[in-house]
PDB file of C-alpha atoms in Angstrom:
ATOM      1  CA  UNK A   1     130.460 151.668  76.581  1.00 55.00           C
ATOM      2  CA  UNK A   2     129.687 151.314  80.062  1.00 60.00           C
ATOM      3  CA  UNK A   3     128.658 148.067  81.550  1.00 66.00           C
ATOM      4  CA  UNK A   4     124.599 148.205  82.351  1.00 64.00           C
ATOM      5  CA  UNK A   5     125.508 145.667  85.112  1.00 65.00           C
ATOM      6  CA  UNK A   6     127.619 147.731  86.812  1.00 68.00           C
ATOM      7  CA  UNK A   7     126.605 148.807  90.560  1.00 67.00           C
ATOM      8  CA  UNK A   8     126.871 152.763  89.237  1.00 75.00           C
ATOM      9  CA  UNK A   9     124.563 156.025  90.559  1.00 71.00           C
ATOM     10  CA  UNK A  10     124.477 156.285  86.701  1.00 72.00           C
ATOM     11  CA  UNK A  11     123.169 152.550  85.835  1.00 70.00           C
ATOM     12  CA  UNK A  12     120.573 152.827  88.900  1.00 74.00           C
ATOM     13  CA  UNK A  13     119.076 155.846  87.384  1.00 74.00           C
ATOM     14  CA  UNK A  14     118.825 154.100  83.953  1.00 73.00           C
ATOM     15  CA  UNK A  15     117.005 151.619  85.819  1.00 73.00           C
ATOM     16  CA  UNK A  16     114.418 153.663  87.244  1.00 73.00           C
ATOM     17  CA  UNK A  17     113.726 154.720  84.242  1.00 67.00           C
ATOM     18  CA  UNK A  18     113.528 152.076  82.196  1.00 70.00           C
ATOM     19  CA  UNK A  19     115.776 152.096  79.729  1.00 69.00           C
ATOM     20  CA  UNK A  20     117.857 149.169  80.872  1.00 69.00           C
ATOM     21  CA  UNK A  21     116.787 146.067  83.111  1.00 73.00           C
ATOM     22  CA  UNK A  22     116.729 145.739  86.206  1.00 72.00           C
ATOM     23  CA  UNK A  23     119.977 143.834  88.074  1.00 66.00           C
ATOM     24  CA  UNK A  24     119.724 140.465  88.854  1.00 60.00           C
ATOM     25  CA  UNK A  25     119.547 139.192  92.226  1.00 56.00           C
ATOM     26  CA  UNK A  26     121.504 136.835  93.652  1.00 53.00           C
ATOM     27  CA  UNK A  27     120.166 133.637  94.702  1.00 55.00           C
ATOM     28  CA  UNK A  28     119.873 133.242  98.402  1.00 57.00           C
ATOM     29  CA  UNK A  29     121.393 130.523 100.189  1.00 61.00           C
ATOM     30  CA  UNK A  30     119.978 129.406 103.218  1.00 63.00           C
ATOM     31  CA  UNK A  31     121.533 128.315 106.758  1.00 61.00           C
ATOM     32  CA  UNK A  32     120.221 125.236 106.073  1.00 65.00           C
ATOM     33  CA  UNK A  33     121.785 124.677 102.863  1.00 64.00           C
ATOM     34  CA  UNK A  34     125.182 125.942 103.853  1.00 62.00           C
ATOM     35  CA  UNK A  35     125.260 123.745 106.127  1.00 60.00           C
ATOM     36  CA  UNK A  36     124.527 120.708 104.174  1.00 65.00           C
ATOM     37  CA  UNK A  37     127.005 121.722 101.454  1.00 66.00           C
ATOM     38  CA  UNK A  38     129.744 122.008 104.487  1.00 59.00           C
ATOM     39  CA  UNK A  39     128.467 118.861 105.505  1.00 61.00           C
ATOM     40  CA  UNK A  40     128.688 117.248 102.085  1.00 64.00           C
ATOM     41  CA  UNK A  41     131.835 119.015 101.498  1.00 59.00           C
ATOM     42  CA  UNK A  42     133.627 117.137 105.017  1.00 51.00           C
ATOM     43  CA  UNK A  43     132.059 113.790 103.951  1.00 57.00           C
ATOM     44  CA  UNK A  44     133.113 113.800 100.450  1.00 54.00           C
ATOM     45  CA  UNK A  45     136.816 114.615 101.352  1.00 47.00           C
ATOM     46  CA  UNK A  46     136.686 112.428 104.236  1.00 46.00           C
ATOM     47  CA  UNK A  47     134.755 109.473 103.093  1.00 52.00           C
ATOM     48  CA  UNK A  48     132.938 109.594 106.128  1.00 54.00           C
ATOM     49  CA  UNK A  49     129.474 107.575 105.750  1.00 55.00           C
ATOM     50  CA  UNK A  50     125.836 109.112 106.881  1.00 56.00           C
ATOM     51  CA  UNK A  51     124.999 107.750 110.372  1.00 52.00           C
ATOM     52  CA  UNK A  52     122.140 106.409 109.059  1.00 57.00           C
ATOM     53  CA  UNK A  53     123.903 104.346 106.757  1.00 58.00           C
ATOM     54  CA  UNK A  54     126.622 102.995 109.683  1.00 60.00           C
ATOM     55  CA  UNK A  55     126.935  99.760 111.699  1.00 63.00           C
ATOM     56  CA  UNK A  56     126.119  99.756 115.178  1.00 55.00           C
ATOM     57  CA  UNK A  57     129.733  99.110 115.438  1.00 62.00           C
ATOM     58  CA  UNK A  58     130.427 102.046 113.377  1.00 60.00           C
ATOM     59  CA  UNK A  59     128.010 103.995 116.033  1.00 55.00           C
ATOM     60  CA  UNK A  60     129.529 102.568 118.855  1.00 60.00           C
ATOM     61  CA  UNK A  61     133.027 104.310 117.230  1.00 61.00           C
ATOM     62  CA  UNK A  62     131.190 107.748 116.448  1.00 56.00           C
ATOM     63  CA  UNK A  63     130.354 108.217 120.023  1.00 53.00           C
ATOM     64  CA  UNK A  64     133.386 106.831 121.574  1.00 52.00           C
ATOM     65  CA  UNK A  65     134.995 109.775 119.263  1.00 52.00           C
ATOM     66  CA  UNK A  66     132.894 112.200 121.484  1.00 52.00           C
ATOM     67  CA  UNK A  67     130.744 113.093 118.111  1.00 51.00           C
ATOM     68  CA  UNK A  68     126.822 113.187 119.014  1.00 51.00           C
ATOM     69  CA  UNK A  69     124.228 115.860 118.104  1.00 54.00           C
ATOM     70  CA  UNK A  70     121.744 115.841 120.525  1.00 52.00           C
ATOM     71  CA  UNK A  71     121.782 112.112 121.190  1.00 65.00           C
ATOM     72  CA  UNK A  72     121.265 111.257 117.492  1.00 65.00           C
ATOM     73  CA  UNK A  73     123.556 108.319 117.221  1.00 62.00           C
ATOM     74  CA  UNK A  74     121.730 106.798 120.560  1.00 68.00           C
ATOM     75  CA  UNK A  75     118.583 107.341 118.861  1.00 70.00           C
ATOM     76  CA  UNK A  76     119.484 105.795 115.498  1.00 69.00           C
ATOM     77  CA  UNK A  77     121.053 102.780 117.163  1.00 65.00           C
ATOM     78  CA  UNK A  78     117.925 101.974 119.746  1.00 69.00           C
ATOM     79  CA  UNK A  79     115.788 102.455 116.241  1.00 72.00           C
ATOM     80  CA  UNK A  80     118.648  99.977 114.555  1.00 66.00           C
ATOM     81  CA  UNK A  81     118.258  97.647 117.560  1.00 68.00           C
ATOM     82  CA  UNK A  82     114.374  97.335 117.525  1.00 65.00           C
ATOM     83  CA  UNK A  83     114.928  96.429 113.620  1.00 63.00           C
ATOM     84  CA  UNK A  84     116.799  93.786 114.550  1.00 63.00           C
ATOM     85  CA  UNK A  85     114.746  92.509 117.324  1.00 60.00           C
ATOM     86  CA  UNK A  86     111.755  92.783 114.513  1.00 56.00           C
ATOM     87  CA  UNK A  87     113.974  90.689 112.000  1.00 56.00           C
ATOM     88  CA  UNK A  88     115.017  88.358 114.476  1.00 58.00           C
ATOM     89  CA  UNK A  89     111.361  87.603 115.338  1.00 55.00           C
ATOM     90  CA  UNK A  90     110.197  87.044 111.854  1.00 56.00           C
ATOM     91  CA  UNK A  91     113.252  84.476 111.645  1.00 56.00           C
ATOM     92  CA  UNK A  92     111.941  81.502 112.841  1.00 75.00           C
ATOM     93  CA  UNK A  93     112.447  79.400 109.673  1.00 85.00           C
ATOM     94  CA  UNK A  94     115.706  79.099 108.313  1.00 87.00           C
ATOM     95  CA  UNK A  95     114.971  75.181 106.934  1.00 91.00           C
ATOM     96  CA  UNK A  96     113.366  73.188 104.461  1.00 95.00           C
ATOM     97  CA  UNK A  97     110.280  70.966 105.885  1.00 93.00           C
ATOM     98  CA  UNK A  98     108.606  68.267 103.850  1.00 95.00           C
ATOM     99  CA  UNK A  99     105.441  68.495 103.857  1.00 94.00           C
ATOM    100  CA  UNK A 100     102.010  65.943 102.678  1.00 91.00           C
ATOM    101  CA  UNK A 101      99.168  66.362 101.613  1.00 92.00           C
ATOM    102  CA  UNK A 102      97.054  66.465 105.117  1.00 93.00           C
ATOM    103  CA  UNK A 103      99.509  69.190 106.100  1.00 92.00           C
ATOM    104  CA  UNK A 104      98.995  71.586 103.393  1.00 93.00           C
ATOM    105  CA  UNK A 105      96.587  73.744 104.536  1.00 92.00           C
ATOM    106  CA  UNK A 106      97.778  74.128 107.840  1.00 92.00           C
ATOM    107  CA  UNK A 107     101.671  74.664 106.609  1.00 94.00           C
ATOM    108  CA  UNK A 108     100.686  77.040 103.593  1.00 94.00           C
ATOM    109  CA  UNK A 109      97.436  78.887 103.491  1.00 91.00           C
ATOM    110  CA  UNK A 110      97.326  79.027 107.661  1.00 92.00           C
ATOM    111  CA  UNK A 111     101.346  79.539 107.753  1.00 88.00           C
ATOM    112  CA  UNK A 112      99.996  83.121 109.715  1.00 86.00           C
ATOM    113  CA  UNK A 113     100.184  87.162 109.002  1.00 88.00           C
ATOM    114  CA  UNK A 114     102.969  88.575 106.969  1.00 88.00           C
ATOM    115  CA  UNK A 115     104.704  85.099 106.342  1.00 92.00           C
ATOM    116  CA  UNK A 116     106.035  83.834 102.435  1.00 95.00           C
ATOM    117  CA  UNK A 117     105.731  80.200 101.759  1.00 96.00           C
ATOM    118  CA  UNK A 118     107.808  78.781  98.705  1.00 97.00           C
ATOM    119  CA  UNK A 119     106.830  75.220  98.418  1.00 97.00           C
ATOM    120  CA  UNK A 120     108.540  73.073  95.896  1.00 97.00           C
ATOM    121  CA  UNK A 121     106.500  70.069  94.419  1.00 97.00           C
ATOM    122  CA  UNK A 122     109.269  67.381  93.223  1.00 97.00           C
ATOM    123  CA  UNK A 123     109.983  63.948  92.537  1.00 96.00           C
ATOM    124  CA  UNK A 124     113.249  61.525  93.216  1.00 93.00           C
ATOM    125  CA  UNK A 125     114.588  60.829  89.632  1.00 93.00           C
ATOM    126  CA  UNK A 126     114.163  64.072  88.124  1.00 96.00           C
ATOM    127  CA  UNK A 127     117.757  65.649  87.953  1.00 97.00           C
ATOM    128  CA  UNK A 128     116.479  69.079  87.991  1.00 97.00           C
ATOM    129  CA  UNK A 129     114.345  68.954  91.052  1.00 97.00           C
ATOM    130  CA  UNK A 130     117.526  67.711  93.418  1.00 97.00           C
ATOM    131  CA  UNK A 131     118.948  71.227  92.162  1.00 97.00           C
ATOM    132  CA  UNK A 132     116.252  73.125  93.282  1.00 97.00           C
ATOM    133  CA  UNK A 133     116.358  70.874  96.812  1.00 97.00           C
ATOM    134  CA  UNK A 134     119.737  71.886  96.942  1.00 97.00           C
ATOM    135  CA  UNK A 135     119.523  75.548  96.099  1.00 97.00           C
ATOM    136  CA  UNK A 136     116.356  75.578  98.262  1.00 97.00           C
ATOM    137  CA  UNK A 137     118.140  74.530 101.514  1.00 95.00           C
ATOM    138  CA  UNK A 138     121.049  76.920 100.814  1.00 96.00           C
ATOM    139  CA  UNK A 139     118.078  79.826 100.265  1.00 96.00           C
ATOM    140  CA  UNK A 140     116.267  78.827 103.551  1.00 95.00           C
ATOM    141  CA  UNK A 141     119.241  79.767 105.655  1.00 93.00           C
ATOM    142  CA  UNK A 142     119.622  83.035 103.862  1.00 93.00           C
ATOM    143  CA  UNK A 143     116.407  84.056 104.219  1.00 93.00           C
ATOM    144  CA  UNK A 144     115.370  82.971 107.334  1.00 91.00           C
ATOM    145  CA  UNK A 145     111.688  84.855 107.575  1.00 91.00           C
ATOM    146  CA  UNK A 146     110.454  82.630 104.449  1.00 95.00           C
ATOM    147  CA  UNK A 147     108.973  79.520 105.098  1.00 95.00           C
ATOM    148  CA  UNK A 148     110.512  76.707 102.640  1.00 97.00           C
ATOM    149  CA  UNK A 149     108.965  73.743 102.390  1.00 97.00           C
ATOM    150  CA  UNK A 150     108.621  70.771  99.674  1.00 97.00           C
ATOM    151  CA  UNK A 151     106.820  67.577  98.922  1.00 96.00           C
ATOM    152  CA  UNK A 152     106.304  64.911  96.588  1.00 96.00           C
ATOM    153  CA  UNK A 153     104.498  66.176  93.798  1.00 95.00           C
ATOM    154  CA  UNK A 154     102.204  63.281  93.591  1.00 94.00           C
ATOM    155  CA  UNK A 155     102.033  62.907  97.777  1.00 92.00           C
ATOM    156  CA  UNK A 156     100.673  66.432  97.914  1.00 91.00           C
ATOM    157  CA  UNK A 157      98.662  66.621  94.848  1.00 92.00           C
ATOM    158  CA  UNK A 158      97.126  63.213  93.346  1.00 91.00           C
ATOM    159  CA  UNK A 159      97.838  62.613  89.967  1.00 93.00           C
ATOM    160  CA  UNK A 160      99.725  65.853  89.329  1.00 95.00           C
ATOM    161  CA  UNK A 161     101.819  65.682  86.083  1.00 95.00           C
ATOM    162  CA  UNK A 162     105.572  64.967  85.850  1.00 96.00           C
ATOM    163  CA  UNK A 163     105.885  67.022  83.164  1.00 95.00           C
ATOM    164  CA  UNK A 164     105.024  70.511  85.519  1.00 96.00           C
ATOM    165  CA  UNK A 165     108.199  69.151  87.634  1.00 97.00           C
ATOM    166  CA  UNK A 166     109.820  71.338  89.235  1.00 97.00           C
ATOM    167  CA  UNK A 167     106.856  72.808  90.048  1.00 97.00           C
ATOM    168  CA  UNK A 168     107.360  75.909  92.551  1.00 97.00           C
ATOM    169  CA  UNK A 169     104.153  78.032  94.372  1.00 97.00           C
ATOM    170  CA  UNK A 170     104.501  81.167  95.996  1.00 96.00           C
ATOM    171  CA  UNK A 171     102.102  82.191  98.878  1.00 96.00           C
ATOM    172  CA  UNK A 172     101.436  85.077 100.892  1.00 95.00           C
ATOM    173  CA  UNK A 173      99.653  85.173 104.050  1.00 92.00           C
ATOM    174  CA  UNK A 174      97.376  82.313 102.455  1.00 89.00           C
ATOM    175  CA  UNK A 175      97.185  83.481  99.168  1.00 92.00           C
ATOM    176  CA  UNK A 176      98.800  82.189  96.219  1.00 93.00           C
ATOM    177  CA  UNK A 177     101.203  84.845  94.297  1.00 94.00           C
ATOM    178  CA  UNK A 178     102.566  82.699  91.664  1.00 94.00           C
ATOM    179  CA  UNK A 179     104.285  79.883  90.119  1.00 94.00           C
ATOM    180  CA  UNK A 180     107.245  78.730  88.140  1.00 96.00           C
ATOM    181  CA  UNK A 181     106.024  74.984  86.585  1.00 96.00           C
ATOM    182  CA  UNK A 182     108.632  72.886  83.922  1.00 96.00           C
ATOM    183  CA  UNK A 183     112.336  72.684  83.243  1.00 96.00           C
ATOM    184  CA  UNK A 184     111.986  75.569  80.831  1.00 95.00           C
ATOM    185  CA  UNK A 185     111.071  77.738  83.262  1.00 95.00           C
ATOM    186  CA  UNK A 186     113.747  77.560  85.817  1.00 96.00           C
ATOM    187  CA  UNK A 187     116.027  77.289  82.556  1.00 93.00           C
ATOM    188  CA  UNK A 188     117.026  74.038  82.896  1.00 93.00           C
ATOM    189  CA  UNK A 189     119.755  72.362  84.313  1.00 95.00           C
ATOM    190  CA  UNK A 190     122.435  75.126  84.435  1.00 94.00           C
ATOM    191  CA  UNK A 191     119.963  77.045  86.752  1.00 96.00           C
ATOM    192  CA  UNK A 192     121.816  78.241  89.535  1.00 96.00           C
ATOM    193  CA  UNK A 193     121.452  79.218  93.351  1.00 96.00           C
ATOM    194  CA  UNK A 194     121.521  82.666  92.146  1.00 96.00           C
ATOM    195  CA  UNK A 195     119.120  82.452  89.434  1.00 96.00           C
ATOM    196  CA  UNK A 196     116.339  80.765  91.651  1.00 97.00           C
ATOM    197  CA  UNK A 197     116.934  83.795  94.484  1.00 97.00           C
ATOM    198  CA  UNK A 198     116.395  86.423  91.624  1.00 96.00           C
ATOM    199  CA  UNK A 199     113.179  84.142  90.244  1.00 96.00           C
ATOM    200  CA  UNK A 200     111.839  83.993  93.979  1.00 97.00           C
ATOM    201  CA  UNK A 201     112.684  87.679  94.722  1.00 95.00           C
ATOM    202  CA  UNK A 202     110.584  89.391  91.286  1.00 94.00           C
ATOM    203  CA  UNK A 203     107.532  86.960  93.013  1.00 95.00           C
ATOM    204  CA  UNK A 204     108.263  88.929  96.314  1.00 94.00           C
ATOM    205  CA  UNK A 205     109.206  85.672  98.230  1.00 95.00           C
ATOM    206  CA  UNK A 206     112.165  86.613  99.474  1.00 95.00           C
ATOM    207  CA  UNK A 207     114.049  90.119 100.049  1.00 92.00           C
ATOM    208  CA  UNK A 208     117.044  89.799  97.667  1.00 93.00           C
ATOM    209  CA  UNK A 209     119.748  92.656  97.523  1.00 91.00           C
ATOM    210  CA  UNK A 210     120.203  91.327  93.689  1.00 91.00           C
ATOM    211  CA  UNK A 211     119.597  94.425  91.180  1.00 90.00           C
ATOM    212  CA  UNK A 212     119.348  92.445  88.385  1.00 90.00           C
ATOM    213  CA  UNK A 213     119.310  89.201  86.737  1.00 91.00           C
ATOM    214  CA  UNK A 214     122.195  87.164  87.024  1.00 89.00           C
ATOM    215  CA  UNK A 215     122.041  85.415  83.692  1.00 86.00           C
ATOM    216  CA  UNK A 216     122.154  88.985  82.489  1.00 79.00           C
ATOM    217  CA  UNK A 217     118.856  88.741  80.096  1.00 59.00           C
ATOM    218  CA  UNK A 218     116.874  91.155  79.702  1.00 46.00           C
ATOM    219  CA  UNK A 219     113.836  88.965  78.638  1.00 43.00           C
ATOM    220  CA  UNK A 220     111.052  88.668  80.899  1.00 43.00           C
ATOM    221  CA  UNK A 221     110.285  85.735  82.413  1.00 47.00           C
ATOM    222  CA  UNK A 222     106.675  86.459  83.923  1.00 42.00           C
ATOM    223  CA  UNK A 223     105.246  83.628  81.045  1.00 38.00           C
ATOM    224  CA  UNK A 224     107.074  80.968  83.031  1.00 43.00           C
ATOM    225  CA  UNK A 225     104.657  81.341  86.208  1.00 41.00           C
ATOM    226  CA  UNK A 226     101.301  82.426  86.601  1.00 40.00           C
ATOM    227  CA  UNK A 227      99.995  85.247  88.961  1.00 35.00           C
ATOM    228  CA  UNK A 228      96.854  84.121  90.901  1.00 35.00           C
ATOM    229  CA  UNK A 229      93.980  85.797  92.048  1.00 34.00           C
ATOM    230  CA  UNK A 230      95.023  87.542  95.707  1.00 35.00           C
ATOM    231  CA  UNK A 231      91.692  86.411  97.140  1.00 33.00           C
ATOM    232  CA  UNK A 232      92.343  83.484  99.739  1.00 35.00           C
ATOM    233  CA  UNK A 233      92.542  79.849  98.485  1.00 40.00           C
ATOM    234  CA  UNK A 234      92.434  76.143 100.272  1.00 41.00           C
ATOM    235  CA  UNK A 235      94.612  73.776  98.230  1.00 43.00           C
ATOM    236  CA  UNK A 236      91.946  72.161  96.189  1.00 41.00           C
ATOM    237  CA  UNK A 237      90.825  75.580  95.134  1.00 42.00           C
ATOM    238  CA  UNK A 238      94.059  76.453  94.309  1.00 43.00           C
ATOM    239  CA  UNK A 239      95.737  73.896  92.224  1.00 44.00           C
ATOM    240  CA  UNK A 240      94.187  73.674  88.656  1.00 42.00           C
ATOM    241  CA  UNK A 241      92.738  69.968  87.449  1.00 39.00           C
ATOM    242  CA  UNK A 242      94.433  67.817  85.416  1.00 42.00           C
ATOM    243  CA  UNK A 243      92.559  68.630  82.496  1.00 43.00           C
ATOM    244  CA  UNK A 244      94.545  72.272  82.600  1.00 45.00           C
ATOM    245  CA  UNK A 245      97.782  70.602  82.352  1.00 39.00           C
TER     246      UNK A 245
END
């Protein structure tokens, strides 16, 4: 039997008739996507990264190598450059500062536009808060464009309970986000540098490259801190009484 796929005179006049289908066409490929398929095909046998994914060292290399397109790599390293001048702007923390009570508004709800505020409400005795001042001091450094702060629980607030300590708020651009309150929240004293990052990155506080949970639990932890109301707060407003504790 002859094949009805065949490219015959004989097949083609079946077809205009009818009595078998019509050939398939061929999908067309596109200039475009030839070339990204040659283009994926170099990279992958190469290794060669995207240049949007390069160092400026790495761009500094590509063009010594006599490899532009249309001054691409110049633009993507003036666009990498103004990033960094951005970044390097926004860095102007990088420290922990204690804080009292007459400086809270200022320091937190006024700390200005597009600024994170972590402050950590402790107390000399309790074990667990010197871990969080420690992990806190190593965190400031890393992430610079937060603003870290901390004070005596009782200095900053009056009569604010011992058993809340460690007691951690998160505020953006005056408004609280959240909170982490009690040992059981940060997990007690086996929490570690990492865990607080990942705890202060899922509030938004800081911009972690973490992808997921270093304790490796997949139980969410969003009952150990409380997500405010967004609208803006002075401190009295908002820090509960001590009747809510």
């Amino acid at each position: 039997m002859q094949d009805p796929s065949a490219d015959t005179e004989w097949n083609d006049a079946l077809r205009r008739h009818g009595i078998i289908p019509e050939k398939k066409k061929e999908a067309e490929i596109t200039e475009d996507e030839i070339i990204k398929m040659v283009d994926a095909a170099v990279k992958a046998k190469t290794g060669e990264k995207d240049v949007n994914e390069m160092t400026l060292d790495e761009l500094n290399e590509k063009e010594d190598e006599d490899w532009d397109d249309d001054g691409l790599i110049e633009q993507i390293r003036q666009q990498r450059l103004a990033e960094m001048k951005v970044l390097q702007a926004k860095s102007k923390f990088g420290d922990v500062r204690e804080i009292s009570a007459v400086d809270y508004v200022d320091e937190v709800n006024k700390a200005g536009d597009d600024v994170w505020v972590v402050l950590h409400l402790y107390k000399s005795g309790i074990p667990l808060c010197d871990v969080i001042n420690h992990h806190i001091q190593a965190l400031a450094r890393k992430f610079p464009t937060t603003k870290f702060l901390k004070s005596v629980s009782t200095t900053c607030i009056p009569n604010y309970p011992d058993k809340n300590l460690p007691t951690i708020f998160i505020y953006y651009e005056g408004d609280m986000k959240g909170q982490l309150a009690g040992p059981l929240t940060f997990g007690g004293m086996s929490l570690t540098q990492n865990d607080l990052e990942w705890k202060l990155s899922k509030l938004g506080a800081v911009k972690s490259t973490m992808k997921s949970d270093p304790r490796g639990t997949n139980v969410d932890d969003s009952s150990g801190f409380s997500m405010l109301s967004r609208s803006s707060r002075t401190r009295k407003e908002s820090v509960s009484s001590d009747d809510d504790y």
